[in-house]
Backbone as a ProteinNet text record, in pm:
[ID]
protein_1_A
[PRIMARY]
MRFGGAKLTLVPSYLYDKILAYFYKGSMRHCGKNVYLRPSSSDFKGLWNLSVGDYTSIPKGSIFYCTEAPLIIGKKVIFGPRPIITGNHRIDVVGKYIMDSNDKLPENDAAVVIEDDVWTGANVTILKGVTIGRGSVVAAGAVVTKSCPPYSIIGGVPAKVLKMRFTPAEIVEHERILNI
[TERTIARY]
-9888.6	-9991.7	-10126.5	-10218.3	-10351	-10454.5	-10548.4	-10657.2	-10785.2	-10874.9	-11001.6	-10982.6	-10880.1	-10855.8	-10771.4	-10754.2	-10672.5	-10532.4	-10437.5	-10299.2	-10268.7	-10217	-10178.6	-10028.1	-9985.4	-9844.5	-9822.6	-9733.9	-9704.4	-9600.3	-9630.6	-9537.6	-9445.8	-9314.2	-9223.6	-9248.1	-9231.9	-9264.2	-9183.1	-9056.4	-8976.6	-9031.6	-9085.7	-9143.8	-9275.2	-9355.5	-9480.1	-9450.6	-9348	-9308.8	-9264.6	-9193.9	-9146.1	-9265.3	-9366	-9485.9	-9563.4	-9586.3	-9661.8	-9588.8	-9455.4	-9375.9	-9394	-9410.3	-9431	-9553	-9661.1	-9783.6	-9770.9	-9705.9	-9684.1	-9600.9	-9492.3	-9403.7	-9477.5	-9563.9	-9643.1	-9745.1	-9782.5	-9880.8	-9817.4	-9685.2	-9615.3	-9610.3	-9593.6	-9573.5	-9447.7	-9341.8	-9217.7	-9147	-9093.7	-9011.9	-8890.5	-8772.9	-8648	-8612.2	-8495.4	-8451.8	-8388.9	-8400.8	-8342	-8384.3	-8511.3	-8567.2	-8607.8	-8559.8	-8593.8	-8712.8	-8816.9	-8941.9	-9003.4	-9054.8	-9121.6	-9265.5	-9354.7	-9490.3	-9578.5	-9554.9	-9644.7	-9631.9	-9519.1	-9498.3	-9483.3	-9522.5	-9512.2	-9649	-9656.8	-9782.9	-9758.6	-9818.4	-9804.9	-9941.9	-9953.1	-10075.8	-10038.8	-10107.4	-10083.7	-9973.5	-9971.1	-9866.4	-9859.7	-9971.8	-9975.9	-9894.3	-9859.9	-9779.6	-9637.7	-9598.7	-9466.8	-9374	-9257.2	-9152.3	-9027.3	-8968.1	-8850.8	-8742	-8620.7	-8507.7	-8440	-8348.6	-8275.9	-8202.7	-8199.1	-8120	-8155.4	-8278.1	-8322.6	-8377.4	-8354.8	-8398.1	-8504.8	-8624.5	-8735.6	-8766.8	-8723.3	-8732.3	-8870.5	-8886.1	-9011.9	-9033.1	-9158.9	-9192	-9194.3	-9176.3	-9177.6	-9320	-9334.6	-9465.2	-9447.3	-9511	-9503.9	-9646.2	-9680	-9810.3	-9791.2	-9839.4	-9826	-9951.1	-10067	-10193.2	-10222.3	-10194.5	-10232.1	-10114.2	-9993	-9873.8	-9767.3	-9678.4	-9578.5	-9472.8	-9423.8	-9304.7	-9204.9	-9093.4	-8992.3	-8865.6	-8826.1	-8709.3	-8605.4	-8484.1	-8377	-8317.5	-8199.4	-8127.9	-8043.4	-8027.9	-7939.5	-7968.7	-8097.7	-8141.4	-8166.4	-8123.2	-8141.3	-8235	-8337.7	-8433.1	-8430	-8444.9	-8485.9	-8637.2	-8702.2	-8848.5	-8907.7	-9020.9	-9112.8	-9152.5	-9230.7	-9310	-9247.8	-9303.3	-9284.4	-9424.6	-9453.8	-9590	-9587.5	-9666	-9665.4	-9781.3	-9862.6	-9978.1	-10021.1	-10108.8	-10167.4	-10318.9	-10383.4	-10529	-10566.5	-10686.4	-10738.2	-10771.7	-10728.6	-10758.6	-10829.4	-10868	-10922.8	-11070.3	-11141.6	-11280.7	-11371.8	-11443.7	-11536.8	-11657.4	-11699.2	-11818.6	-11795.5	-11667.8	-11636.7	-11525.7	-11535.7	-11424.4	-11307.8	-11186.8	-11068.6	-11079.5	-11119.8	-11125.4	-11238.6	-11335	-11445.9	-11420.6	-11312.6	-11283.5	-11199.1	-11264.6	-11195.6	-11166.4	-11197.7	-11176.2	-11033.7	-10939.7	-10799.7	-10772	-10683.1	-10632.5	-10498.9	-10455	-10325.7	-10210.1	-10215.9	-10106.1	-10109.3	-10213.3	-10220.5	-10131.6	-10089.8	-10006.8	-9891.5	-9776.2	-9659.2	-9568	-9502.1	-9414.1	-9299.5	-9255.4	-9132.8	-9035.9	-8912.7	-8809.8	-8690.6	-8652.1	-8532.8	-8436.3	-8330.1	-8237.2	-8151.6	-8067.2	-7983.9	-7891.9	-7858.8	-7754.2	-7783.5	-7909.3	-7949.3	-7970.1	-7935.8	-7962.4	-8047.5	-8166.7	-8249.9	-8252.5	-8225.3	-8226.2	-8367	-8377	-8506.2	-8587.9	-8718.3	-8814.6	-8798.3	-8758.2	-8747.1	-8883.3	-8925.7	-9047.3	-9008.8	-9044.9	-9016.7	-9151.6	-9173.5	-9303.6	-9311.2	-9429	-9458.6	-9365.8	-9335.8	-9260.2	-9110.1	-9058.5	-8916.3	-8838.8	-8718.2	-8622.3	-8499.6	-8462.6	-8340.6	-8233.8	-8130.5	-8027.1	-7945.3	-7894.4	-7812.5	-7702.8	-7686.7	-7577.5	-7594.2	-7713.6	-7735.1	-7762.9	-7746.7	-7777.7	-7875.1	-7986.8	-8085.9	-8080.8	-8048.3	-8032	-8163	-8152.3	-8269.5	-8350.8	-8482.5	-8572.6	-8593.9	-8529.2	-8541.8	-8682.2	-8728.2	-8852	-8811.5	-8813.3	-8761.6	-8876	-8869	-8973.6	-8926	-8793.9	-8736.2	-8635.2	-8617	-8521.8	-8379.6	-8292.9	-8152	-8063.5	-7944.9	-7855.7	-7789.6	-7734.4	-7662.1	-7548.1	-7526.1	-7415.6	-7422	-7542.3	-7555	-7592.5	-7558.7	-7601.5	-7698.3	-7823.2	-7926	-7987.5	-8034.1	-8098.1	-8168.2	-8250	-8319.5	-8467.2	-8534.7	-8678.7	-8701.2	-8727.9	-8722.8	-8578	-8560.5	-8425.6	-8356.7	-8225.7	-8141	-8010.2	-7936.4	-7807.1	-7710.7	-7654.8	-7558.2	-7416	-7388.1	-7258.4	-7266.9	-7163.1	-7156.3	-7072.6	-7108.8	-7033.2	-6893.1	-6879.4	-6752.3	-6723.4	-6597.9	-6560.2	-6598.3	-6603	-6632.1	-6536	-6407.1	-6310.7	-6339.3	-6376.9	-6409.6	-6535.9	-6631.8	-6754.2	-6719	-6633.3	-6591.1	-6523.7	-6434	-6363	-6460.1	-6547.3	-6647.3	-6733.8	-6783.3	-6869.9	-6791.5	-6663.9	-6581.6	-6564.2	-6535.8	-6515.5	-6644.8	-6757.7	-6886.9	-6947.3	-6881.3	-6933.5	-7070	-7084.9	-7212.5	-7211
12764	12850.6	12790.1	12876	12830.5	12881.1	12792.5	12826.9	12770.8	12858.7	12812.7	12717.6	12740.7	12655.9	12533.5	12497.4	12380.4	12426.1	12344.9	12376.2	12325.6	12413.8	12375.5	12359.5	12254.4	12234.7	12251.9	12341.2	12363.6	12263.8	12195.7	12098.8	12173.6	12162.8	12228.8	12178.7	12268.7	12233.8	12115.1	12101.6	11988.8	11856.3	11854.3	11731.7	11700.3	11802.7	11785.2	11731.6	11787	11739.7	11594.2	11555.1	11416.2	11319.7	11356.6	11273	11271.3	11388.4	11400.2	11331.4	11343.8	11281.4	11130.4	11069	10925.2	10884.7	10959.9	10928.6	10963.8	11074.7	11112.8	11007.6	10966.2	10867.4	10736.3	10697.8	10576.2	10585	10706.5	10727	10736.3	10747.3	10760.2	10626.9	10634.1	10512.9	10441.2	10518.9	10464.4	10575.8	10543.7	10638.4	10564.2	10608.1	10545.2	10574.8	10530.3	10550.4	10688.2	10738.6	10867.3	10982.2	10986.6	11097.4	11207.2	11327.8	11444.8	11514.1	11536.8	11588.6	11683.1	11798.7	11896	11916.2	11819	11826.3	11937.7	11980.6	12081.7	12216.9	12241.1	12369.7	12353.3	12238.6	12211.4	12173.6	12161.7	12128.4	12011.7	11898.5	11778.6	11739.1	11720.1	11668.7	11540.9	11432.1	11306.8	11222.6	11210.5	11129.6	10988.3	10934.5	10799.1	10787.8	10899.7	10900.7	10951.6	10968.8	11023.5	10913.2	10903.8	10810.6	10891.4	10865.8	10941.7	10843.6	10864.6	10777.5	10809	10722.3	10733.1	10866.6	10917.5	11034.4	11162.5	11173.3	11294.6	11393.5	11522.7	11627.9	11715.3	11714.9	11797	11898.9	12024	12122.2	12184.1	12264.9	12336.6	12430.7	12453	12539.7	12468.7	12337.6	12262.4	12243.6	12242.1	12220.2	12116.3	12000.7	11893.6	11854.6	11869.9	11830.2	11715.9	11598.6	11481.5	11395.9	11457.7	11386.9	11284.1	11313.4	11224.9	11153.4	11195	11131.9	11121.4	11023.5	11002.7	11111.7	11131.8	11212.2	11118	11097.2	11002.2	11081	11076.5	11150	11048	11063.1	10968.8	10984.5	10926.1	10928.1	11054.1	11098.4	11209.7	11335.1	11367.9	11486.9	11597.5	11719.1	11835.4	11933.1	11978.6	12074.2	12205.3	12314	12440.1	12440	12536.5	12537.4	12575.7	12512.7	12545.4	12426.2	12449.1	12339.3	12251.1	12131.1	12040.2	11997.9	12007.2	11983.8	11880.9	11773.5	11667.6	11678.5	11783.9	11791.2	11932.4	11940.7	12066.5	12056.6	12170.8	12174.9	12174.7	12129	12137.5	12283.2	12331.6	12469.8	12473.8	12356.1	12347.1	12306.1	12314.9	12271.9	12393.3	12396.8	12506	12492.5	12603	12603.1	12566	12554.9	12526.8	12621	12661.7	12734.1	12636.9	12688.2	12602.7	12516.3	12575.4	12498.3	12395.2	12407.2	12311.6	12195.8	12200.5	12095.7	11988.3	11882.8	11775.5	11655.5	11664.7	11554.7	11561.3	11509	11514.9	11418.1	11459.5	11373.7	11316.4	11204.1	11148.1	11247.3	11333	11427.9	11545.8	11555.8	11662.4	11635.6	11512.9	11476	11389.4	11407	11325.4	11321.4	11209.7	11190.9	11291.1	11325.1	11402.5	11309	11303.8	11218.3	11306.1	11299.3	11369.7	11260.9	11244.5	11134.9	11163.8	11068.2	11078.4	11200	11249.5	11349.8	11481.3	11525.6	11651.4	11756.2	11880.8	11993.3	12092.7	12121.3	12225.5	12342.7	12461.2	12580.9	12623.3	12734.4	12787.3	12835.9	12824.6	12876.9	12816.9	12692.5	12621.1	12559.9	12571.7	12505.8	12403.8	12279.1	12171.7	12122.4	12133.2	12100.6	11955.9	11914.8	11776.4	11724.8	11595	11527.3	11550.1	11616.6	11651.7	11547.7	11515	11435.7	11521.8	11533.5	11604.6	11496.6	11501.6	11398.6	11394	11277.1	11249.4	11355.5	11401	11491.4	11633.6	11669.4	11804	11905.8	12032.9	12145.5	12234.7	12268.8	12357.2	12489.1	12597.7	12728.7	12780.9	12858	12918.5	12997	12984	13059	13000.5	12889.4	12829.5	12772	12777	12711.2	12604.5	12479.1	12368.8	12308	12322.7	12272.7	12156.1	12130.5	12021.9	11945.8	11818.6	11734.3	11782.7	11749.4	11788.3	11666.6	11667.1	11551.1	11544.3	11427.8	11414.5	11515.4	11560.9	11650.9	11787	11830.2	11962.8	12065.2	12189.4	12302.3	12379.2	12389.4	12452.4	12569.4	12666.3	12781.6	12864.6	12958.1	13050.3	13020.7	13108.8	13096.4	13116.4	13009.7	12870	12826.3	12723.2	12677.1	12614.4	12631.5	12567.8	12526.9	12439.3	12397.1	12514.2	12555.3	12665.3	12614.3	12501.2	12435.1	12298.5	12220.9	12088.8	12099.1	12019.4	12019.2	11964	11861.3	11791.5	11769.1	11746	11700.8	11552.8	11497.1	11353.2	11265.5	11299.6	11221.3	11232.2	11350.1	11368.7	11292.2	11283.2	11205.5	11058.9	11005.3	10865.5	10844	10933.3	10921.7	10937.3	11034.2	11059.6	10935	10877.8	10760	10636.5	10628.8	10517.3	10524.7	10643.6	10662	10631.5	10673	10651.2	10513.8	10434.5	10301.5	10311.2	10404.9	10421.5	10337.3
-4842.6	-4895.4	-4854.4	-4813.1	-4772.5	-4871.7	-4902.6	-4994.3	-4936	-4886.5	-4829.1	-4712.9	-4631.3	-4515.9	-4545.6	-4676.3	-4711.9	-4749	-4714.3	-4747.5	-4888.4	-4973.5	-5109.6	-5117.4	-5177.7	-5203.7	-5352.7	-5388.1	-5529.1	-5576.4	-5685.2	-5741.8	-5838	-5820.6	-5914.8	-6057.3	-6154.7	-6293.5	-6344.3	-6303	-6351.8	-6301.1	-6179.2	-6125.1	-6196	-6219	-6293.2	-6433.9	-6500	-6633.4	-6629.6	-6526.6	-6515.9	-6508.8	-6433	-6420.1	-6552.1	-6607.3	-6732.2	-6847.8	-6852.6	-6958.9	-6960.6	-6842.9	-6835.4	-6918.8	-6907.8	-6981.2	-7129.2	-7160	-7300.1	-7371.9	-7309.1	-7370.9	-7395.8	-7303.5	-7319.8	-7431.7	-7469.9	-7576.9	-7715.2	-7720.1	-7848.7	-7921.7	-8054.4	-8133.6	-8084.6	-8060.8	-8005	-7929.6	-7813.3	-7738	-7685.8	-7726.9	-7686.4	-7542	-7503	-7364.7	-7348.3	-7226.8	-7187.8	-7278.8	-7315.6	-7393.9	-7295.5	-7319.1	-7236.9	-7300.4	-7220.2	-7272.4	-7169.8	-7214.2	-7126.4	-7173	-7149	-7204.6	-7148.1	-7025	-6967.5	-7036	-7099.5	-7165.8	-7316.5	-7369.4	-7512.5	-7567.8	-7699.2	-7765.1	-7859.9	-7829.3	-7911.1	-7962.8	-8093.5	-8154.7	-8229	-8200.2	-8270.5	-8210.5	-8078	-8013.4	-8070.6	-8114.6	-8170.3	-8299.3	-8360.2	-8482.7	-8459	-8333.7	-8299.6	-8252	-8316.8	-8274.9	-8244	-8126.4	-8082	-8041.3	-8094.2	-8064.6	-7932.6	-7892.1	-7765.7	-7753.3	-7630.5	-7590.3	-7665.7	-7713.8	-7783.3	-7681.3	-7706.3	-7615.8	-7682.1	-7623.2	-7672.3	-7562.5	-7579.2	-7470.8	-7456.5	-7352.2	-7334.1	-7452.1	-7483.2	-7595.7	-7729.3	-7730	-7855.7	-7905	-8037.1	-8098.8	-8208.5	-8191.4	-8289.6	-8328.5	-8456.2	-8507.3	-8605.7	-8569.2	-8656.6	-8647.6	-8669.7	-8651.2	-8759.1	-8884.5	-8994.7	-9060.5	-9029.9	-9087.9	-8979.7	-8990.3	-8885.8	-8880.1	-8759.3	-8734.5	-8670.2	-8737.5	-8691.6	-8658.8	-8532.9	-8484.6	-8441.3	-8490.3	-8460.9	-8322.3	-8304	-8177	-8165.2	-8041.5	-8006.6	-8088.5	-8100.7	-8172	-8069.2	-8102.6	-8015.1	-8084.4	-8014	-8069.6	-7994	-8068.1	-8008.8	-8013.5	-7948	-7948.4	-8083.5	-8118.2	-8228.3	-8312.7	-8422	-8477.6	-8585.4	-8588.1	-8699.9	-8740.7	-8867.3	-8914.2	-9027	-9012.2	-9113	-9210.8	-9200.1	-9290.2	-9323	-9421.6	-9466.5	-9459.3	-9473.3	-9485.3	-9633	-9661.8	-9799.8	-9829.4	-9944.4	-9983.8	-10118.7	-10168.9	-10303.9	-10307.5	-10195.8	-10190.7	-10205.9	-10315	-10341.5	-10248.9	-10189.1	-10105.8	-9961.2	-9917.1	-9777.6	-9731.5	-9605.8	-9545.4	-9529	-9529.2	-9514.8	-9389.5	-9277.6	-9153.5	-9151.1	-9242	-9247.7	-9343.2	-9416.1	-9512.2	-9445.7	-9397.7	-9326.7	-9416	-9544.6	-9637.5	-9691.7	-9615.7	-9656.7	-9770.4	-9857.7	-9964.2	-9919.3	-9976	-9935.9	-9950.9	-10050.5	-10070.7	-9972.9	-9890	-9790.6	-9669.4	-9651	-9537.1	-9584.1	-9520.7	-9552.5	-9430.5	-9411.2	-9295.7	-9296	-9176.2	-9156	-9085.9	-9135	-9075.8	-9040.1	-8913.5	-8867.2	-8824	-8900.3	-8873.9	-8750.9	-8711.8	-8592.1	-8596.5	-8476	-8457.1	-8530.4	-8526.3	-8590.7	-8483.1	-8515	-8426.1	-8502	-8449.2	-8508	-8411.7	-8462.5	-8380.1	-8344.2	-8273.5	-8230.4	-8348.8	-8334.6	-8432.2	-8571.8	-8578.4	-8705.4	-8737.4	-8861.2	-8906.5	-9012.7	-8989.6	-9084	-9134.9	-9264.9	-9322.9	-9371.3	-9408.1	-9446.4	-9555.8	-9545.9	-9649.4	-9647.4	-9545.2	-9539.8	-9459.9	-9508.3	-9432.1	-9407.6	-9280.3	-9242.4	-9225.4	-9308.5	-9309.3	-9181.5	-9150.9	-9033.3	-9016.2	-8892.7	-8860.3	-8910.9	-8955.3	-9009.9	-8900.3	-8936.2	-8848.2	-8924.3	-8859.4	-8919.5	-8843.8	-8914.7	-8852.9	-8795.7	-8690.3	-8626.9	-8728.9	-8719.4	-8805.4	-8943.7	-8974.1	-9107.4	-9127.9	-9251.5	-9292	-9392.8	-9347.7	-9428	-9508.4	-9640.7	-9729.6	-9814.8	-9814.7	-9893.8	-9810.4	-9843.2	-9772	-9793	-9696.7	-9707.5	-9683.2	-9741.6	-9729.3	-9591.3	-9557.2	-9430.9	-9419.8	-9296.7	-9260	-9328.3	-9362.9	-9423.3	-9316.8	-9344.9	-9263.1	-9350.7	-9303.2	-9385.4	-9310.7	-9387.3	-9326.4	-9431	-9385.1	-9473	-9484.5	-9559.2	-9584.3	-9733.1	-9808.8	-9765.5	-9744.9	-9663.8	-9629.6	-9749.1	-9752.5	-9853.8	-9787.2	-9852.4	-9799.8	-9811.4	-9697.4	-9694	-9711.1	-9647.2	-9660.8	-9596	-9610.5	-9548.5	-9420.8	-9319.7	-9193.3	-9212	-9293.9	-9310.7	-9458.2	-9489.6	-9622.9	-9634.3	-9756.1	-9767.8	-9687	-9685.6	-9607.8	-9457.6	-9411.7	-9270.3	-9232.7	-9323.7	-9297.5	-9276.4	-9361.6	-9348.9	-9213.2	-9175.6	-9047.7	-8929.5	-8937.6	-8833.4	-8811.4	-8918.8	-8907.8	-8864.2	-8900.5	-8854.8	-8703.8	-8652.4	-8507.8	-8430.6	-8485	-8417.6	-8446.9	-8529	-8567.9	-8632.9	-8724.7	-8793.6	-8920.1
[MASK]
++++++++++++++++++++++++++++++++++++++++++++++++++++++++++++++++++++++++++++++++++++++++++++++++++++++++++++++++++++++++++++++++++++++++++++++++++++++++++++++++++++++++++++++++++++

């Protein structure tokens, strides 16, 4: 392709993502090995507060906001596209627009923790202060406002535990096999 007499070479998006991911990963609080990341088509706020465990997959279209509180993602986590938010805006300041109130209180932000081996479907929103227990599945479209136990399947708006993935005996066997 020629542009103003100069030849332009188009870089394939996967190659551009590989280069950009190198810098994103270096800006994170922690980034494990073999983390799959598509930064050119995703939106990350607060990389300095983002920790990602080994072999986690963050696909294109992901939105992670963790500017004032940490977002901790475990190992072997699979995401569908959409947001995780670790904070809220102040809505209680008289005489200021919501967007002009930058005086955050400690309770306006809280860490989000996604433990190992979690799968979140597409368009899942996980709000501040939530822990998604190890081995859980979050159904597409869920709005998670409360923490859930390990190996739960959660869904809905607001999300609730729909059922458990395994029986207690199966959990023991599963964790024994995986050396957890």
